[in-house]
Amino acid sequence: AQTVTQSQPEMSVQEAETVTLSCTYDTSESDYYLFWYKQPPSRQMILVIRQEAYKQQNATENRFSVNFQKAAKSFSLKISDSQLGDAAMYFCAYRSGSAASKLTFGTGTRLQVTL
Amino acid sequence: GAVVSQHPSWVICKSGTSVKIECRSLDFQATTMFWYRQFPKQSLMLMATSNEGSKATYEQGVEKDKFLINHASLTLSTLTVTSAHPEDSSFYICSARGHRGQPQHFGDGTRLSIL
């Protein structure tokens, strides 16, 4: 079974600074997808960024980018120019490439953004 | 972007009542829908996966008779918590996905409180 590990329960970053959230996963599959979801206090799950395993290029969405290291099974999220609105729980998630696949979530990292 | 609507957002009811939660994909056809439960400060726990027109696949430890899931159309899935008791109080979130390879999009969740 696939597992997703987020080793940082809490992180803090100053506004305008950069922070990196860690995520590692374990799988024997070659076809899969990786995601980062954001859950603010409203508890809505918001897709931040996704990465297809077959793509070598790291995904980027505005201030959010990932460092995808397939051999190391690492998928970290970098948030640049942090804003107060970035404060939230961040969940890393894995999904197999098979048709009936489901998301496997990590335990989450709570990000605080300070002035 | 893809929108998933979940209702109600908050429900309080007496012990022994059955509660129905609806999950609708508003602008895409949801081939697969997922139901999660989330306890405070914890990650999302998958309860079941449903494909349109098929019986739901429940995760281990989830009572099928307690949590009834119906996915009658490509845009609607319902979760009915039957004879709810205080221990069923939780935050329930649905998500929907179109075709394979597409990301899951989440509803805003339902806070269920059983008195």
Coordinates of C-alpha atoms in Angstrom, one line a residue, chain B:
Chain B
G1 CA -12.8 25.7 -12.6
A2 CA -14.6 22.6 -11.5
V3 CA -17.2 23.2 -8.8
V4 CA -18.5 20.7 -6.3
S5 CA -21.4 21.8 -4.1
Q6 CA -22.1 20.1 -0.8
H7 CA -25.2 20.6 1.3
P8 CA -25.9 21.1 4.1
S9 CA -22.9 22.9 5.4
W10 CA -23.9 22.4 9.0
V11 CA -26.5 20.2 10.6
I12 CA -27.4 19.6 14.2
C13 CA -29.8 16.9 15.0
K14 CA -31.0 14.5 17.8
S15 CA -29.5 11.1 18.4
G16 CA -31.4 8.4 16.4
T17 CA -32.1 10.7 13.4
S18 CA -30.9 9.9 9.9
V19 CA -29.1 12.7 8.1
K20 CA -28.6 13.0 4.3
I21 CA -25.7 14.9 2.8
E22 CA -25.7 15.8 -0.9
C23 CA -22.7 16.3 -3.1
R24 CA -23.2 17.7 -6.6
S25 CA -20.7 18.4 -9.4
L26 CA -22.0 21.6 -11.0
D27 CA -20.1 21.9 -14.2
F28 CA -18.6 18.5 -15.0
Q29 CA -19.7 14.9 -15.0
A30 CA -18.3 13.1 -11.9
T31 CA -17.4 9.6 -12.9
T32 CA -16.2 8.9 -9.4
M33 CA -17.2 10.5 -6.1
F34 CA -15.5 10.1 -2.7
W35 CA -16.6 10.6 0.8
Y36 CA -14.2 11.5 3.6
R37 CA -14.5 12.0 7.3
Q38 CA -12.2 14.4 9.1
F39 CA -11.7 14.6 12.9
P40 CA -10.3 17.9 14.4
K41 CA -6.7 18.5 13.5
Q42 CA -6.4 15.3 11.6
S43 CA -6.1 14.3 8.0
L44 CA -8.9 13.2 5.8
M45 CA -10.0 9.6 6.1
L46 CA -11.6 8.0 3.1
M47 CA -14.8 6.3 3.9
A48 CA -16.0 5.1 0.5
T49 CA -15.6 5.5 -3.2
S50 CA -18.6 5.4 -5.5
N51 CA -18.9 5.2 -9.3
E52 CA -22.1 6.3 -11.0
G53 CA -24.6 3.5 -11.2
S54 CA -22.5 1.1 -9.1
K55 CA -22.5 0.2 -5.5
A56 CA -20.0 2.1 -3.3
T57 CA -16.7 0.5 -2.3
Y58 CA -16.2 1.0 1.5
E59 CA -12.9 1.3 3.2
Q60 CA -12.1 -1.2 5.9
G61 CA -13.8 -0.4 9.2
V62 CA -16.5 1.7 7.7
E63 CA -20.0 0.4 8.4
K64 CA -22.0 0.0 5.2
D65 CA -25.3 0.0 6.9
K66 CA -24.5 3.1 9.0
F67 CA -23.2 5.2 6.1
L68 CA -25.4 4.7 3.0
I69 CA -24.0 6.0 -0.2
N70 CA -25.9 6.5 -3.4
H71 CA -24.4 7.7 -6.7
A72 CA -27.5 7.7 -8.9
S73 CA -26.3 10.1 -11.6
L74 CA -23.1 11.6 -12.9
T75 CA -23.6 14.8 -11.0
L76 CA -25.1 13.7 -7.6
S77 CA -24.0 11.5 -4.8
T78 CA -25.6 11.3 -1.3
L79 CA -24.3 10.1 2.0
T80 CA -26.9 9.1 4.6
V81 CA -25.9 8.7 8.2
T82 CA -28.5 6.3 9.5
S83 CA -29.6 6.4 13.2
A84 CA -26.9 8.9 14.0
H85 CA -25.3 9.0 17.4
P86 CA -22.9 11.4 19.1
E87 CA -19.9 9.4 18.0
D88 CA -20.9 10.1 14.4
S89 CA -20.4 13.8 14.9
S90 CA -17.6 14.9 12.6
F91 CA -16.7 16.9 9.5
Y92 CA -17.7 15.0 6.3
I93 CA -16.3 16.1 2.9
C94 CA -17.1 14.8 -0.5
S95 CA -15.0 15.1 -3.6
A96 CA -15.6 14.4 -7.3
R97 CA -13.5 13.5 -10.2
G98 CA -14.2 13.3 -13.9
H99 CA -12.0 11.1 -16.1
R100 CA -8.9 9.3 -15.0
G101 CA -6.0 11.7 -14.6
Q102 CA -8.2 14.6 -13.6
P103 CA -7.8 15.9 -10.1
Q104 CA -10.4 15.5 -7.4
H105 CA -12.4 18.6 -6.5
F106 CA -13.8 18.9 -3.1
G107 CA -17.0 20.2 -1.7
D108 CA -17.0 22.6 1.2
G109 CA -17.8 20.0 3.8
T110 CA -20.6 19.3 6.2
R111 CA -20.2 19.7 9.9
L112 CA -22.5 17.1 11.6
S113 CA -23.3 17.5 15.3
I114 CA -25.4 14.8 16.9
L115 CA -26.9 15.8 20.3

